[in-house]
Amino acid sequence: MERAKIRLCVEHPLGAGQAVPLDPDQAHYLFVVMRLEKGARVALFNGRDGEWTAEVAEAHKKRGILVCVAQAAPQLDPPDLWLIFAPIKKERTDFIVEKATELGCARILPMQSEFTNSARIRQDRLQAHAREAAEQCLGTFVPPVEDLQPLSKLLSGWDTSRRILWADEALVGPAETLASLPPGPWAILIGPEGGFSPSERAKLRDLPFVTPISLGPRILRADTAVCAAITLWQIGIGDWQ
Amino acid sequence: MERAKIRLCVEHPLGAGQAVPLDPDQAHYLFVVMRLEKGARVALFNGRDGEWTAEVAEAHKKRGILVCVAQAAPQLDPPDLWLIFAPIKKERTDFIVEKATELGCARILPMQSEFTNSARIRQDRLQAHAREAAEQCLGTFVPPVEDLQPLSKLLSGWDTSRRILWADEALVGPAETLASLPPGPWAILIGPEGGFSPSERAKLRDLPFVTPISLGPRILRADTAVCAAITLWQIGIGDWQ
């Protein structure tokens, strides 16, 4: 069976014969925007049960029911990698959330450092962005996006069994393959444009669970650094191996 | 001497005491938009002579002269890596050119494959985008962006001493570190959304200078694939080693 082209992320459990009620936005999208009719097929995932092909059983403008027919792909969870990043301009922040979802992060933590421009974020909008990224890229997992929190608070309450890979913009030079890092839970830390303040840098250097890395001989924008650091981690000790 | 914050890419040779005339757009930017006055400092690069700190010697609304004071950074050329990609939506095409510049590509070749949406590109606009990316990221090299050409023509005239690393979207699974690839000139080939056609895939598989690679177990958008593939190549056999 060919995989359905339209994909939706839902909350409901998925399984053979399972009926899945749609919320008004989803019904509007499927039956008004995309003009699907009874019997049409849609791909569903919920972050736990893989991808299911489902058939439209009831179609109304603001409600509808899909019925799961068969599993189209198994659940693919990302490795235990978090991303901590400083929100930048709206478009580039959206981009970071999209890329972290695609490249395989399990959780996304926006943080406010001394040089972070944003004092607030629209957490709900960023979460929707992660969901759309998974929908569009055949993903079956949507990383939770947390609310903005100060870096100092994040670090003071940090579970030290999770190591932090710090893309240190002052380390411009050869990068590492990361294959030598210990496996286990990790978080990648990317600073804002302008980097970290001297006191933040001193603190990060002193923390025993923080490993600084270089991302090559060129200066990278924050969003580029996110892509490069996740790629290096995934190929080194993640699930791209 | 601190590096100047405002950076300009110019055509003129740079060297100690060298006077550099500005074109009307650059003069407008420096003296009208940024309101620089005589004696202010600007960073200049031309893709050959590294970065130079230059001082404003003459400032008019539509013309001006800068004089090079001292070299602030040596020339940093990228390794001999080209990027061949299929233009997608405007915003994401801009993004691909920006990221290829930042991550270190020597030449950018937009190509038209069977599933490429764009029949034409604004080559001048993409070239300006590469220049801006270098200006903003402390780069000293701007990769030439070629005009759009059909993939079939590109491959039939290909110098086979340059190997092609093909991010094959059908190879979803473990990626490679690429450290085992032979050094020398390479090009990365990224297809459009929707991938390559069956006949294009058959042709690519048959070419002895084409090496297919996987970019991990998830499907990546074309722009994400560009970032991941360049990162893997750079850490494997490029100048991030």
XYZ file of C-alpha atoms in Angstrom:
482
model
C 0.000 0.000 0.000
C 1.428 3.366 -0.994
C 1.938 5.820 1.847
C -0.739 8.521 1.935
C 0.520 11.964 0.909
C -1.445 13.984 3.466
C -0.063 13.447 6.963
C -1.579 14.528 10.259
C -0.220 14.465 13.778
C -2.994 13.537 16.237
C -3.205 12.925 19.991
C -5.422 9.836 19.790
C -4.077 6.255 20.101
C -3.607 4.512 16.747
C -4.089 0.810 15.955
C -5.882 -1.552 13.575
C -9.543 -0.597 13.273
C -9.133 2.340 15.658
C -11.549 5.242 15.039
C -9.877 8.649 15.353
C -12.066 11.746 15.820
C -10.710 14.948 14.297
C -10.639 18.363 15.912
C -12.324 21.247 14.036
C -9.039 22.588 12.556
C -8.044 19.190 11.223
C -11.518 18.553 9.788
C -11.453 21.978 8.118
C -8.031 21.244 6.630
C -8.939 17.796 5.292
C -12.495 18.366 4.107
C -12.589 22.066 3.188
C -9.021 22.961 2.180
C -7.953 19.600 0.720
C -11.523 18.548 -0.257
C -11.110 14.931 0.838
C -14.228 12.773 0.734
C -15.373 9.609 2.460
C -13.014 6.739 1.629
C -9.950 8.977 1.036
C -6.743 7.966 2.767
C -4.611 9.987 5.154
C -1.456 9.147 7.095
C -1.697 9.575 10.877
C 0.935 9.529 13.604
C 0.830 10.457 17.269
C 4.459 10.276 18.360
C 4.041 6.793 19.864
C 2.376 4.302 17.489
C 4.237 4.822 14.193
C 2.450 5.907 11.025
C -0.984 4.528 10.179
C -2.925 4.721 6.956
C -6.459 5.792 7.856
C -9.607 6.081 5.805
C -12.147 8.890 6.031
C -15.299 7.400 7.585
C -17.177 10.637 8.284
C -16.454 14.012 6.705
C -18.062 17.261 7.865
C -16.874 20.857 7.731
C -15.869 20.988 11.383
C -15.674 17.371 12.468
C -14.889 13.976 11.073
C -13.753 10.451 11.860
C -10.870 8.505 10.370
C -10.439 4.759 10.802
C -6.965 3.207 10.926
C -6.464 0.588 8.206
C -2.842 -0.546 8.465
C 0.466 0.554 9.914
C 2.527 2.216 7.170
C 5.745 2.791 9.133
C 7.045 1.829 12.563
C 7.569 4.441 15.277
C 10.995 6.099 14.914
C 12.026 7.929 18.062
C 15.114 10.159 18.019
C 18.080 9.346 20.224
C 18.197 10.976 23.685
C 19.518 14.304 22.385
C 18.178 17.680 23.485
C 18.807 21.028 21.855
C 19.315 24.156 23.965
C 19.353 27.300 21.841
C 18.892 31.057 22.106
C 15.942 32.373 20.084
C 17.021 34.768 17.349
C 14.899 36.437 14.681
C 11.497 34.853 14.198
C 12.237 33.280 10.830
C 15.536 31.786 11.984
C 14.062 30.556 15.266
C 11.344 28.741 13.298
C 14.085 27.317 11.141
C 16.031 26.001 14.150
C 12.961 24.199 15.506
C 12.223 22.721 12.073
C 15.793 21.500 11.557
C 16.135 20.054 15.071
C 12.931 18.071 14.442
C 14.117 16.801 11.051
C 17.664 15.940 12.129
C 16.409 14.053 15.194
C 16.237 15.816 18.570
C 14.094 14.508 21.421
C 13.427 17.842 23.169
C 13.947 21.504 22.352
C 14.759 24.025 25.090
C 14.827 27.713 24.163
C 17.030 29.608 26.617
C 17.706 33.208 27.420
C 21.359 34.130 27.816
C 22.869 37.556 28.453
C 23.147 38.300 24.734
C 19.798 36.753 23.729
C 17.629 39.311 21.953
C 14.262 37.719 22.746
C 12.687 38.196 26.147
C 9.797 35.911 25.228
C 8.813 33.322 22.663
C 5.518 31.975 21.367
C 5.956 28.460 22.707
C 2.685 27.284 21.137
C 3.737 28.563 17.725
C 7.140 26.876 17.951
C 5.481 23.630 19.041
C 3.158 23.826 16.032
C 6.219 24.391 13.880
C 7.853 21.198 15.199
C 4.637 19.290 14.494
C 4.465 20.608 10.924
C 8.112 19.693 10.357
C 7.361 16.098 11.399
C 4.208 16.031 9.254
C 6.077 17.231 6.180
C 9.150 15.032 6.531
C 7.474 11.651 7.139
C 8.475 11.862 10.807
C 6.623 9.966 13.514
C 7.987 11.915 16.498
C 7.425 15.526 17.523
C 9.937 16.905 20.025
C 8.350 18.876 22.871
C 9.354 22.547 22.731
C 9.715 24.023 26.214
C 9.060 27.591 27.249
C 11.910 30.107 27.360
C 14.024 29.935 30.514
C 17.179 31.729 31.636
C 20.411 29.839 30.955
C 21.500 30.350 34.571
C 18.326 28.654 35.861
C 18.639 25.855 33.318
C 22.217 25.139 34.364
C 21.618 25.387 38.119
C 18.850 22.777 37.959
C 20.622 20.577 35.418
C 20.620 16.782 35.847
C 24.356 16.275 35.525
C 23.978 12.758 34.127
C 23.061 14.462 30.840
C 26.224 15.819 29.234
C 26.196 19.115 27.323
C 27.979 19.554 24.006
C 28.765 23.252 23.790
C 29.406 24.696 20.324
C 31.939 27.239 21.533
C 32.246 30.014 18.963
C 35.668 30.912 20.346
C 36.997 27.499 19.257
C 37.388 28.192 15.551
C 39.532 25.454 14.062
C 39.487 21.729 13.421
C 36.269 20.016 14.483
C 36.022 16.530 15.935
C 34.090 13.529 14.686
C 32.661 13.079 18.211
C 32.879 9.299 17.843
C 35.047 9.300 20.972
C 32.384 10.869 23.206
C 30.645 8.629 25.746
C 27.164 7.447 24.727
C 24.151 8.312 26.875
C 21.916 11.357 27.225
C 23.265 14.576 25.736
C 22.173 18.124 25.005
C 23.653 20.414 22.368
C 24.074 24.046 23.463
C 24.126 26.794 20.812
C 24.489 30.438 21.824
C 22.873 33.524 20.317
C 24.391 35.676 17.583
C 27.159 37.421 19.485
C 27.915 34.319 21.526
C 28.046 33.993 25.283
C 29.185 36.681 27.731
C 32.594 36.345 29.418
C 30.985 35.288 32.710
C 28.766 32.731 30.963
C 31.796 31.380 29.138
C 33.765 31.090 32.368
C 30.883 29.243 34.013
C 30.418 26.840 31.086
C 34.135 26.075 31.022
C 34.019 25.156 34.720
C 31.093 22.737 34.519
C 32.397 19.151 34.434
C 29.489 17.873 32.319
C 30.055 20.454 29.555
C 32.249 19.522 26.557
C 33.203 22.405 24.234
C 33.568 21.648 20.533
C 34.605 23.551 17.445
C 32.452 23.595 14.318
C 35.282 24.097 11.857
C 37.431 27.033 10.768
C 34.553 29.346 9.731
C 32.198 31.400 11.877
C 28.679 29.968 11.561
C 25.377 31.686 12.215
C 23.425 30.208 15.131
C 20.986 28.368 12.856
C 23.808 26.892 10.776
C 25.605 25.833 13.956
C 22.465 23.957 15.063
C 22.426 21.912 11.834
C 26.166 21.220 11.901
C 26.320 20.267 15.600
C 23.332 17.896 15.422
C 24.787 16.264 12.287
C 28.177 15.749 13.972
C 26.570 14.291 17.099
C 24.245 12.008 15.115
C 27.050 10.598 12.972
C 29.361 10.306 16.000
C 27.213 8.706 18.699
C 23.584 9.115 17.523
C 21.325 7.012 15.332
C 22.949 7.931 12.001
C 25.789 5.521 12.779
C 43.224 46.296 16.591
C 39.632 45.151 16.957
C 38.009 43.834 13.778
C 35.645 46.368 12.220
C 31.958 45.448 12.555
C 30.866 46.624 9.112
C 32.211 44.312 6.412
C 32.188 44.846 2.665
C 33.076 42.547 -0.188
C 34.843 44.513 -2.950
C 36.434 43.683 -6.297
C 39.518 45.867 -5.846
C 42.928 44.479 -4.790
C 43.681 44.978 -1.072
C 47.060 45.662 0.534
C 48.821 48.045 2.915
C 48.116 51.679 1.930
C 45.911 50.586 -0.965
C 43.132 53.071 -1.858
C 39.814 51.385 -2.642
C 37.135 53.356 -4.529
C 33.537 52.489 -3.648
C 30.684 51.960 -6.067
C 27.536 54.108 -5.598
C 25.603 51.367 -3.722
C 28.445 50.789 -1.268
C 28.933 54.523 -0.712
C 25.198 54.931 -0.097
C 25.228 52.055 2.397
C 28.263 53.304 4.344
C 27.667 57.049 4.335
C 23.874 57.402 4.120
C 22.469 54.251 5.750
C 25.239 53.623 8.317
C 26.245 57.323 8.550
C 29.986 56.634 8.665
C 32.255 59.655 8.517
C 35.843 60.273 7.481
C 38.205 58.242 9.676
C 35.674 55.468 10.448
C 36.864 51.887 9.998
C 35.407 49.179 7.813
C 36.495 45.605 7.107
C 37.125 44.791 3.441
C 37.682 41.495 1.644
C 37.779 40.577 -2.023
C 37.954 36.788 -2.002
C 41.745 36.765 -2.528
C 43.624 39.019 -0.094
C 42.106 38.153 3.299
C 40.343 40.755 5.451
C 41.713 44.285 5.685
C 40.816 47.068 8.068
C 40.300 50.192 5.987
C 39.704 53.795 6.943
C 37.268 56.161 5.276
C 39.349 58.773 3.405
C 36.564 60.373 1.369
C 32.847 60.134 2.069
C 30.155 61.345 -0.336
C 26.582 60.220 -0.886
C 27.361 58.235 -4.024
C 31.116 57.762 -3.956
C 33.944 57.400 -1.531
C 37.451 56.087 -0.960
C 38.699 53.736 1.728
C 42.387 53.200 2.479
C 43.647 49.832 3.744
C 45.388 50.113 7.116
C 46.278 46.575 8.168
C 45.354 42.986 7.427
C 42.877 41.757 10.053
C 42.607 38.117 8.957
C 44.334 35.904 6.385
C 42.507 34.636 3.304
C 40.556 31.462 4.104
C 39.556 29.578 0.976
C 37.160 26.628 1.219
C 38.292 23.153 0.203
C 37.641 22.094 -3.398
C 34.011 21.180 -2.773
C 31.166 22.162 -5.096
C 27.462 22.019 -4.360
C 24.993 20.936 -7.049
C 21.400 21.496 -5.956
C 17.892 21.857 -7.374
C 16.312 25.254 -6.674
C 13.202 24.974 -4.536
C 11.044 27.758 -3.110
C 12.706 31.173 -3.133
C 13.264 31.402 0.609
C 14.759 27.915 0.844
C 16.927 28.410 -2.233
C 18.350 31.571 -0.636
C 18.927 29.557 2.485
C 20.837 26.838 0.608
C 23.180 29.404 -0.956
C 23.737 31.073 2.418
C 24.485 27.787 4.207
C 26.784 26.479 1.455
C 28.778 29.726 1.731
C 29.000 29.542 5.515
C 29.844 25.835 5.719
C 32.573 26.183 3.091
C 31.784 25.392 -0.560
C 33.976 26.654 -3.407
C 31.307 26.817 -6.121
C 27.521 26.546 -6.262
C 25.764 24.985 -9.256
C 21.969 25.186 -9.425
C 20.639 22.386 -11.632
C 17.347 21.502 -13.183
C 16.286 17.885 -12.831
C 13.054 16.256 -13.967
C 11.308 17.033 -10.675
C 12.794 20.528 -10.214
C 10.034 23.096 -9.894
C 12.029 26.109 -11.064
C 12.600 26.672 -14.762
C 14.775 29.703 -14.083
C 16.660 31.377 -11.236
C 17.846 34.900 -10.563
C 21.558 34.107 -10.679
C 22.530 37.705 -9.790
C 20.296 37.641 -6.720
C 21.718 34.310 -5.530
C 25.255 35.590 -6.080
C 24.435 38.670 -3.979
C 23.081 36.329 -1.329
C 26.368 34.404 -1.209
C 28.269 37.699 -0.893
C 26.048 38.850 1.972
C 26.495 35.511 3.735
C 30.284 35.937 3.583
C 30.027 39.563 4.732
C 27.903 38.634 7.728
C 29.864 35.576 8.841
C 33.409 37.008 8.781
C 34.106 35.031 5.610
C 36.804 36.066 3.145
C 35.635 33.900 0.223
C 32.466 34.155 -1.883
C 31.619 31.040 -3.906
C 30.622 31.770 -7.515
C 26.992 30.855 -8.128
C 26.476 29.529 -11.656
C 23.361 29.858 -13.773
C 20.765 27.086 -13.825
C 21.607 24.181 -16.124
C 19.941 20.837 -16.808
C 21.320 17.920 -14.785
C 21.729 15.857 -17.969
C 23.939 18.543 -19.533
C 25.919 18.962 -16.315
C 26.608 15.219 -16.136
C 27.412 14.754 -19.828
C 30.082 17.467 -19.678
C 31.402 16.477 -16.255
C 35.138 16.360 -15.587
C 35.250 12.852 -14.135
C 38.285 13.620 -11.975
C 35.830 15.427 -9.655
C 33.855 12.825 -7.729
C 30.188 13.400 -6.880
C 28.728 12.608 -3.476
C 25.062 11.912 -4.081
C 22.708 12.264 -1.128
C 20.389 9.491 -2.277
C 17.006 9.918 -0.602
C 16.247 6.235 -1.194
C 19.127 5.280 1.103
C 17.441 5.933 4.425
C 19.509 4.292 7.130
C 22.908 4.516 8.726
C 25.104 7.305 7.379
C 28.854 7.129 6.948
C 31.550 9.319 8.427
C 33.036 9.729 4.924
C 36.546 9.623 6.371
C 37.215 6.644 4.077
C 36.510 8.583 0.862
C 39.475 9.544 -1.319
C 40.612 13.164 -0.981
C 40.595 15.462 -4.010
C 37.934 17.522 -5.772
C 34.338 16.643 -4.927
C 30.832 17.896 -5.555
C 27.805 17.219 -3.364
C 24.586 16.509 -5.277
C 21.238 17.198 -3.589
C 17.974 16.565 -5.436
C 14.739 18.547 -5.338
C 11.812 17.838 -3.013
C 10.436 14.639 -4.520
C 13.912 13.337 -5.317
C 15.209 12.177 -8.663
C 13.199 10.393 -11.354
C 13.715 6.636 -11.905
C 15.737 7.275 -15.082
C 17.895 9.892 -13.353
C 18.479 7.484 -10.472
C 19.471 4.695 -12.853
C 21.900 7.014 -14.617
C 23.449 8.283 -11.379
C 23.880 4.720 -10.116
C 25.754 3.813 -13.294
C 28.260 6.671 -13.220
C 31.580 5.439 -11.781
C 32.470 8.825 -10.248
C 29.201 9.064 -8.282
C 29.123 7.787 -4.664
C 25.660 7.521 -3.087
C 25.359 8.209 0.649
C 22.617 8.083 3.233
C 21.908 11.018 5.536
C 20.557 8.982 8.421
C 17.275 7.234 9.180
C 14.991 10.291 8.710
C 13.789 11.952 5.531
C 15.349 15.426 5.287
C 14.132 18.403 3.317
C 16.475 19.463 0.521
C 17.839 22.453 2.468
C 18.477 20.316 5.562
C 20.201 17.701 3.410
C 22.540 20.408 2.067
C 23.647 21.349 5.604
C 24.038 17.738 6.746
C 25.931 16.559 3.654
C 28.390 19.468 3.666
C 29.007 18.959 7.401
C 29.687 15.224 6.902
C 32.046 15.891 3.988
C 33.892 18.674 5.835
C 34.464 16.573 8.952
C 35.360 13.518 6.864
C 37.788 14.827 4.258
C 37.368 18.632 4.229
C 38.968 21.410 6.251
C 37.078 20.782 9.493
C 39.380 17.831 10.192
